[in-house]
PDB file of C-alpha atoms in Angstrom:
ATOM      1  CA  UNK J 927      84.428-147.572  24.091  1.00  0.00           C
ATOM      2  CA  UNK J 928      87.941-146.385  24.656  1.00  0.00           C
ATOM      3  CA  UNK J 929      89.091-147.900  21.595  1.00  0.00           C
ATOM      4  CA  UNK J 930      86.290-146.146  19.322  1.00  0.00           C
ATOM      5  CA  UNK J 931      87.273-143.040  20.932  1.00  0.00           C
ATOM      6  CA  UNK J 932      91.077-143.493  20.336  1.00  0.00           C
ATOM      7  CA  UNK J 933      90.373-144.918  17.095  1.00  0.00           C
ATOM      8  CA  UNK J 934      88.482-141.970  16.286  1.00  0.00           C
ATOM      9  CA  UNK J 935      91.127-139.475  17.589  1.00  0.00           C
ATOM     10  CA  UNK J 936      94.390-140.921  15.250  1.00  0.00           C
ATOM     11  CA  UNK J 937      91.888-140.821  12.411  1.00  0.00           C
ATOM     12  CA  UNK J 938      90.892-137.602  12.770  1.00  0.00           C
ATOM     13  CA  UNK J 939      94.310-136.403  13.493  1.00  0.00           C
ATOM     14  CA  UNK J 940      95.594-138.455  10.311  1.00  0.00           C
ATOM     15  CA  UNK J 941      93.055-136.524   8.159  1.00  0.00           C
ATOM     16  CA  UNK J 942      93.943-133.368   9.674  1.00  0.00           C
ATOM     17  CA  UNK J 943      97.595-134.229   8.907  1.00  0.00           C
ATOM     18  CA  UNK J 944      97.361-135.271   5.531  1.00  0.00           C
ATOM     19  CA  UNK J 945      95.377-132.400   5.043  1.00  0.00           C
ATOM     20  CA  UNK J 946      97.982-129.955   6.328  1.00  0.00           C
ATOM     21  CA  UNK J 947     100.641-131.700   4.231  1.00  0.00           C
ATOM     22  CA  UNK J 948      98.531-130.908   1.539  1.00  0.00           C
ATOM     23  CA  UNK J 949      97.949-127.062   2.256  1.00  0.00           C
ATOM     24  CA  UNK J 950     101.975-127.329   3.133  1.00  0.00           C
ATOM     25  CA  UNK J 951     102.319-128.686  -0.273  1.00  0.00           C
ATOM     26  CA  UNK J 952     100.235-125.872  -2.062  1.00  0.00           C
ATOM     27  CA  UNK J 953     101.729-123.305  -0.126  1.00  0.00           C
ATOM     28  CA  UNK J 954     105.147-124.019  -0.961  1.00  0.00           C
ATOM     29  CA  UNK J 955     104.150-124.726  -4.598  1.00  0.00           C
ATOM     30  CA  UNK J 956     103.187-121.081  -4.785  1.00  0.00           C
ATOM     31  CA  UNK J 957     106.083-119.574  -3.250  1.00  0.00           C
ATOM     32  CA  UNK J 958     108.381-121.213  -5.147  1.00  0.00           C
ATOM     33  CA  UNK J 959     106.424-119.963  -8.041  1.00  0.00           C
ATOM     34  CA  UNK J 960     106.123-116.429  -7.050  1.00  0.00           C
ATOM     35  CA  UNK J 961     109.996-116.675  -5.960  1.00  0.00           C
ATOM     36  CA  UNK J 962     110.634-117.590  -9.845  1.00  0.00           C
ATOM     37  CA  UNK J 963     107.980-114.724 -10.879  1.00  0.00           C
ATOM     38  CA  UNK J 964     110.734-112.235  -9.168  1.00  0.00           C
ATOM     39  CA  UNK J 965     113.425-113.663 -10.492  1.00  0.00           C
ATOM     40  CA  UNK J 966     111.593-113.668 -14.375  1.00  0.00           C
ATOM     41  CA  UNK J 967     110.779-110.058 -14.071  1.00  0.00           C
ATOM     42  CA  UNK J 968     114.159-109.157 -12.455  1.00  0.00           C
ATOM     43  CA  UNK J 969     115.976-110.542 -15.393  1.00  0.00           C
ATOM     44  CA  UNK J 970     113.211-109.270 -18.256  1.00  0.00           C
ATOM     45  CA  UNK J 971     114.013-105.618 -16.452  1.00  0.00           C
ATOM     46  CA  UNK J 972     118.285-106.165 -16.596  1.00  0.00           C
ATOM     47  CA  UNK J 973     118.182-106.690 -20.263  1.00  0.00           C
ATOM     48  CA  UNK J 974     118.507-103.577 -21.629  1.00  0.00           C
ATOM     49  CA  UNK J 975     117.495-104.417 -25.056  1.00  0.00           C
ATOM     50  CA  UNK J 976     113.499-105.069 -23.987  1.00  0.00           C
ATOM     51  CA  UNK J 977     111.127-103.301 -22.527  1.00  0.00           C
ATOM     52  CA  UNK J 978     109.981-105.075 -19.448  1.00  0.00           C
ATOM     53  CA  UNK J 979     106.957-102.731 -18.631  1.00  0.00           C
ATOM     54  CA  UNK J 980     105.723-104.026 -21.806  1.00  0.00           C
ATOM     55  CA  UNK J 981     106.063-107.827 -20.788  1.00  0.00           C
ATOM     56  CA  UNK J 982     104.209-109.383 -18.241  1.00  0.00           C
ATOM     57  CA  UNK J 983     105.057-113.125 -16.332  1.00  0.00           C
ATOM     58  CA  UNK J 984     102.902-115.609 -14.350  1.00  0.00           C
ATOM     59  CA  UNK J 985     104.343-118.663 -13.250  1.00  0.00           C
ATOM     60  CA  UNK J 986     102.189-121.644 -12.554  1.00  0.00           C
ATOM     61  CA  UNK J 987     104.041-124.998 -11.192  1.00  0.00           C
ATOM     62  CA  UNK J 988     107.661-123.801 -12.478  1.00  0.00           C
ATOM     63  CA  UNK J 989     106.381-122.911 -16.244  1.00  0.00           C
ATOM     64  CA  UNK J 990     106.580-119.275 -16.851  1.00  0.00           C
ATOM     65  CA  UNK J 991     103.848-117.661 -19.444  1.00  0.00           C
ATOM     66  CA  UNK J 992     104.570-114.672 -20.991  1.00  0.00           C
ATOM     67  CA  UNK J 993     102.450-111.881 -22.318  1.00  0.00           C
ATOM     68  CA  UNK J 994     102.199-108.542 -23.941  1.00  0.00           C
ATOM     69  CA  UNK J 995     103.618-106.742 -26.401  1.00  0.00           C
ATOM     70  CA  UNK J 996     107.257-106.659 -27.990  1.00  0.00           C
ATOM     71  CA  UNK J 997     108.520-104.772 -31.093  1.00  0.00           C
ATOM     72  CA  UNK J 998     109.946-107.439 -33.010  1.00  0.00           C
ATOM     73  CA  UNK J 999     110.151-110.860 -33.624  1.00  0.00           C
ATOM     74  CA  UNK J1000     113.843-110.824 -32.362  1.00  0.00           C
ATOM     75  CA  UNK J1001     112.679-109.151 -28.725  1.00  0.00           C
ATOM     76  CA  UNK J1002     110.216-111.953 -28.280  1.00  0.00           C
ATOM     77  CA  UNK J1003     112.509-115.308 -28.923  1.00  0.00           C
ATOM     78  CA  UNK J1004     114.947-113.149 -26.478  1.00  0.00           C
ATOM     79  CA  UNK J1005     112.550-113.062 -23.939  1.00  0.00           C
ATOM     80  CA  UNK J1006     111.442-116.432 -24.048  1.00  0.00           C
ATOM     81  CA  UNK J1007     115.228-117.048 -23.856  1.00  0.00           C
ATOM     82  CA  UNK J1008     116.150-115.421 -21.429  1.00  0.00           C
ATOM     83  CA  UNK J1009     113.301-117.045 -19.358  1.00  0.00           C
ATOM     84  CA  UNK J1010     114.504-120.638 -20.270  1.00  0.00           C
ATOM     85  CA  UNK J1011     117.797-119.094 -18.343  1.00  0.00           C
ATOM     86  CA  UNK J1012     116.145-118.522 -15.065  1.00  0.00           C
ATOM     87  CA  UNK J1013     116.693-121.115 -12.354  1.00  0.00           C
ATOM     88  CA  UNK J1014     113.764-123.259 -11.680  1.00  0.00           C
ATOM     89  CA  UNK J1015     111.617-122.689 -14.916  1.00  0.00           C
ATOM     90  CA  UNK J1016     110.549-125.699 -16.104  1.00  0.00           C
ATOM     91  CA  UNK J1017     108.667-124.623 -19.148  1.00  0.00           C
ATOM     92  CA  UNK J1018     107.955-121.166 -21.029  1.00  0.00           C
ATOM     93  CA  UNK J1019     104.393-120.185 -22.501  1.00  0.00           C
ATOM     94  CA  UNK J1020     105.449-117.362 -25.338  1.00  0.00           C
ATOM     95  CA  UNK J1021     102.062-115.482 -25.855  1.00  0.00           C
ATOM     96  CA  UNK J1022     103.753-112.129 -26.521  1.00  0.00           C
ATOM     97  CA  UNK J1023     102.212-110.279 -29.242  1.00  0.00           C
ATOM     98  CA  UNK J1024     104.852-108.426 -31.912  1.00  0.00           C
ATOM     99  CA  UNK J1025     103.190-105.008 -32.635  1.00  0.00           C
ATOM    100  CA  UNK J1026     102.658-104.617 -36.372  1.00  0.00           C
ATOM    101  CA  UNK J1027     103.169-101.010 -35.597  1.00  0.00           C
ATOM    102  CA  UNK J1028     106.622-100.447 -35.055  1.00  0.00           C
ATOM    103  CA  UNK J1029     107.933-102.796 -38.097  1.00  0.00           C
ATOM    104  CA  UNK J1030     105.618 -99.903 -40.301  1.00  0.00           C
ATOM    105  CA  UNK J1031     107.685 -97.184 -38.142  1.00  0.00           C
ATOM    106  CA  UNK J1032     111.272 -98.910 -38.823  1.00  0.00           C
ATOM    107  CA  UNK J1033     109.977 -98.956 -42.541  1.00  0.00           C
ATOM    108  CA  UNK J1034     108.827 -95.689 -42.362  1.00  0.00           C
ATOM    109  CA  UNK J1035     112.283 -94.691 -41.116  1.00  0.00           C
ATOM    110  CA  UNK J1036     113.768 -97.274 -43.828  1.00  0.00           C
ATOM    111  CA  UNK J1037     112.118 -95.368 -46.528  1.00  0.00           C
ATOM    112  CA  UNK J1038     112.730 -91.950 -44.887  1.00  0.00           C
ATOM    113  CA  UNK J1039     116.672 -92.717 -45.139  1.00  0.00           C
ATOM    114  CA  UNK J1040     115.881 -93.813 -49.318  1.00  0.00           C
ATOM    115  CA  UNK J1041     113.956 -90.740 -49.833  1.00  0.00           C
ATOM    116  CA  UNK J1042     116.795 -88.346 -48.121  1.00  0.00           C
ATOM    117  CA  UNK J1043     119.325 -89.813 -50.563  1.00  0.00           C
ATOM    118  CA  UNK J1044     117.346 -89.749 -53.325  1.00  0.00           C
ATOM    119  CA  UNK J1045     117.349 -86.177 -52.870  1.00  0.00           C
ATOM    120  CA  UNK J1046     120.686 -85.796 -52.247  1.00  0.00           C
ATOM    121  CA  UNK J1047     121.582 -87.641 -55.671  1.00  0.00           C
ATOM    122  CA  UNK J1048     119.324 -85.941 -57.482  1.00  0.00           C
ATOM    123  CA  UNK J1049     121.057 -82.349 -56.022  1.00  0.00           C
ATOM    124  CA  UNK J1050     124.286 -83.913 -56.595  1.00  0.00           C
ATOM    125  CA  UNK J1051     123.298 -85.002 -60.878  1.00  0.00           C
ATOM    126  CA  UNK J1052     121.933 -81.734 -61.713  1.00  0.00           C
ATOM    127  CA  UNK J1053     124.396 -79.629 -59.747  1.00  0.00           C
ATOM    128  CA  UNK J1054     126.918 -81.529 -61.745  1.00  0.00           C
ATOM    129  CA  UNK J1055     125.201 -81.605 -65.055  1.00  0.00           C
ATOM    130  CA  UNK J1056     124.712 -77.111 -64.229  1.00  0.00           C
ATOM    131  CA  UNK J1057     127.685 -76.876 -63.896  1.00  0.00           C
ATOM    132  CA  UNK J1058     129.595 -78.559 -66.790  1.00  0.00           C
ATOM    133  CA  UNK J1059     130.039 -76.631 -70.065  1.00  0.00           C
ATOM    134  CA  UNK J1060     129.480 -78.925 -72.684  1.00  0.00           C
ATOM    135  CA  UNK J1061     125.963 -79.819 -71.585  1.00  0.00           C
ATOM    136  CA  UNK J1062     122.922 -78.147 -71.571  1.00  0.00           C
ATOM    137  CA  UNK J1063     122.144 -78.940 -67.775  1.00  0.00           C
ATOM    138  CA  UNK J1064     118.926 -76.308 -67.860  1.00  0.00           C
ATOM    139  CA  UNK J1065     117.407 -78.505 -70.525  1.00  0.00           C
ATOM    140  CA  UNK J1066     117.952 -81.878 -68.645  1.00  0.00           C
ATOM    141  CA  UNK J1067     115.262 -83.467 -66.201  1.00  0.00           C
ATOM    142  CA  UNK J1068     116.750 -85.550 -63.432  1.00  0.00           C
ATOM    143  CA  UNK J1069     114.479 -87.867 -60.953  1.00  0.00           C
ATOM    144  CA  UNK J1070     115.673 -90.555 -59.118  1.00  0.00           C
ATOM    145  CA  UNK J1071     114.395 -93.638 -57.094  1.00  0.00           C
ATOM    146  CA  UNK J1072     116.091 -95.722 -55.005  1.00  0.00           C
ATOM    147  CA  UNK J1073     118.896 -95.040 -56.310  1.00  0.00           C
ATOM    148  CA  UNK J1074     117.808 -95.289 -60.160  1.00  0.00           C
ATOM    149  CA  UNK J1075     118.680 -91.773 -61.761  1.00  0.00           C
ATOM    150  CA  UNK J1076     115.881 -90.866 -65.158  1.00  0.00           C
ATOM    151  CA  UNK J1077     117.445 -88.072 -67.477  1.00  0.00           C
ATOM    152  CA  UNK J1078     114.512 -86.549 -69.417  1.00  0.00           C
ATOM    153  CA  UNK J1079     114.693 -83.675 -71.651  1.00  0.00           C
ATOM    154  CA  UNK J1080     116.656 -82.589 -74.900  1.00  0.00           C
ATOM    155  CA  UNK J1081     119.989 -81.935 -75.734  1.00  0.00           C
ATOM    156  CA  UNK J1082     122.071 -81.037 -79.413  1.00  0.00           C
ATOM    157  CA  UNK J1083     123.860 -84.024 -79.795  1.00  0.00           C
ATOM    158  CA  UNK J1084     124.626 -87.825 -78.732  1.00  0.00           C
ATOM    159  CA  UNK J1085     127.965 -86.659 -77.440  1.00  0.00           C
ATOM    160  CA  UNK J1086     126.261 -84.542 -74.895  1.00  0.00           C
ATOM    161  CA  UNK J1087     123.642 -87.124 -74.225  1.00  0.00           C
ATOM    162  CA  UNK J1088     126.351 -89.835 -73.227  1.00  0.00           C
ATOM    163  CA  UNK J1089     128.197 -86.804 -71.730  1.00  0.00           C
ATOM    164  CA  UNK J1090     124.918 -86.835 -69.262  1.00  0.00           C
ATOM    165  CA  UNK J1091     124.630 -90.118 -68.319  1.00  0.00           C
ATOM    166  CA  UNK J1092     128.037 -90.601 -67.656  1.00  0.00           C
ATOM    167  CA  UNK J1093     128.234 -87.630 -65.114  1.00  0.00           C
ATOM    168  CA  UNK J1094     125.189 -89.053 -63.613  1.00  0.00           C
ATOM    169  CA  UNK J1095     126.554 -92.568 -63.535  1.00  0.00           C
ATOM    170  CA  UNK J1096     129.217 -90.949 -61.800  1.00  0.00           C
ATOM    171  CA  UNK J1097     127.954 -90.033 -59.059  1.00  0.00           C
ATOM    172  CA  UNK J1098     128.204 -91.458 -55.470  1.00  0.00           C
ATOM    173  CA  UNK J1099     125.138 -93.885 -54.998  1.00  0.00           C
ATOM    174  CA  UNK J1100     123.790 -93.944 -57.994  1.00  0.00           C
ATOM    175  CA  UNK J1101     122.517 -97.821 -58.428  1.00  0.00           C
ATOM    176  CA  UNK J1102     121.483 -97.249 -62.484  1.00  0.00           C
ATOM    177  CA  UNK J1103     120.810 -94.354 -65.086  1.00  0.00           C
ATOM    178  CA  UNK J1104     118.123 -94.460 -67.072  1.00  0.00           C
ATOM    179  CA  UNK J1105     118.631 -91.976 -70.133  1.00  0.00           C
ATOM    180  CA  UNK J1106     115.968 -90.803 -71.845  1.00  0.00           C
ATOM    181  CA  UNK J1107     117.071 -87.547 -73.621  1.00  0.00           C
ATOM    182  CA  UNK J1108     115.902 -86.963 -76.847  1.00  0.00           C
ATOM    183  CA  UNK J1109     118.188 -85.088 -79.198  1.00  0.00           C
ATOM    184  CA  UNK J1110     116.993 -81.801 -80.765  1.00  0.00           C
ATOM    185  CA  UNK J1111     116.952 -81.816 -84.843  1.00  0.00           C
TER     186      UNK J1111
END
């Protein structure tokens, strides 16, 4: 009867071993995860060229998994590198989500810039075309995209109309001149 009882006791206590082991196990499983969590987030918030309230990490068995939103396609394979760089990471999940948004506002900004020097050219070609005697510069139409001056109007003669273009072709930033003057009869 001894034996049963003994028997009984190193069983139960192997059980209750192998259980703790495995708790042990778990337990140290998640603190080493949550130890890489810390040091994920501390190096997302050091770079200064993301923003890491914008970018959340898990870590689950070493692999960190990343979420949220980033501004470009550049900020989110920098994240995910700079994840791959952190001590213990075994893996990296990229689920962040590039916001449509702020490519329209650096387009936005893009064409803001075109639009500004558009205007300045077009200032520029008719200040220039005012201001020189031998052509009729009140007569002459100027519009310009991206770069691309139009000269619409009329003017007396094809020595004035080549006059025209070549002041505007003259002119800093001008890409092409389009000249469509008509000469008066």
């Amino acid at each position: 009867m001894k034996r049963i009882v003994n028997s009984s006791i190193i069983a139960a206590t192997l059980m209750a071993t192998s259980i703790n082991v495995a708790y042990a196990k778990e337990w140290k499983d998640e603190a080493k995860d949550a130890w890489i969590d810390g040091k994920a987030e501390a190096t997302l918030l050091l770079n200064t060229n993301l923003n890491s309230f914008d970018i959340n990490t898990d870590v689950d068995g070493g692999k960190v998994i990343l979420t949220g939103k980033v501004g470009s396609e550049v900020d989110k394979a920098l994240a995910e590198e700079l994840m791959e760089s952190v001590d213990g990471v075994t893996g990296v999940e990229n689920k962040l989500h590039v916001l449509k948004m702020e490519k329209d506002k650096k387009e936005e900004a893009n064409d803001l810039g075109n639009d500004l020097t558009d205007m300045k050219i077009a200032t520029v070609v008719k200040t220039r075309l005012l201001f020189e005697s031998e052509v009729n510069g009140t007569s002459i139409e100027v519009d310009v995209n991206k770069g691309v001056v139009s000269l619409k109007g009329k003017v007396d003669s094809d020595a004035e109309k080549d006059l025209a273009e070549m002041i505007a072709k003259n002119t800093k930033d001008v890409e092409k001149v389009v000249n469509d003057l008509g000469i008066v009869k």
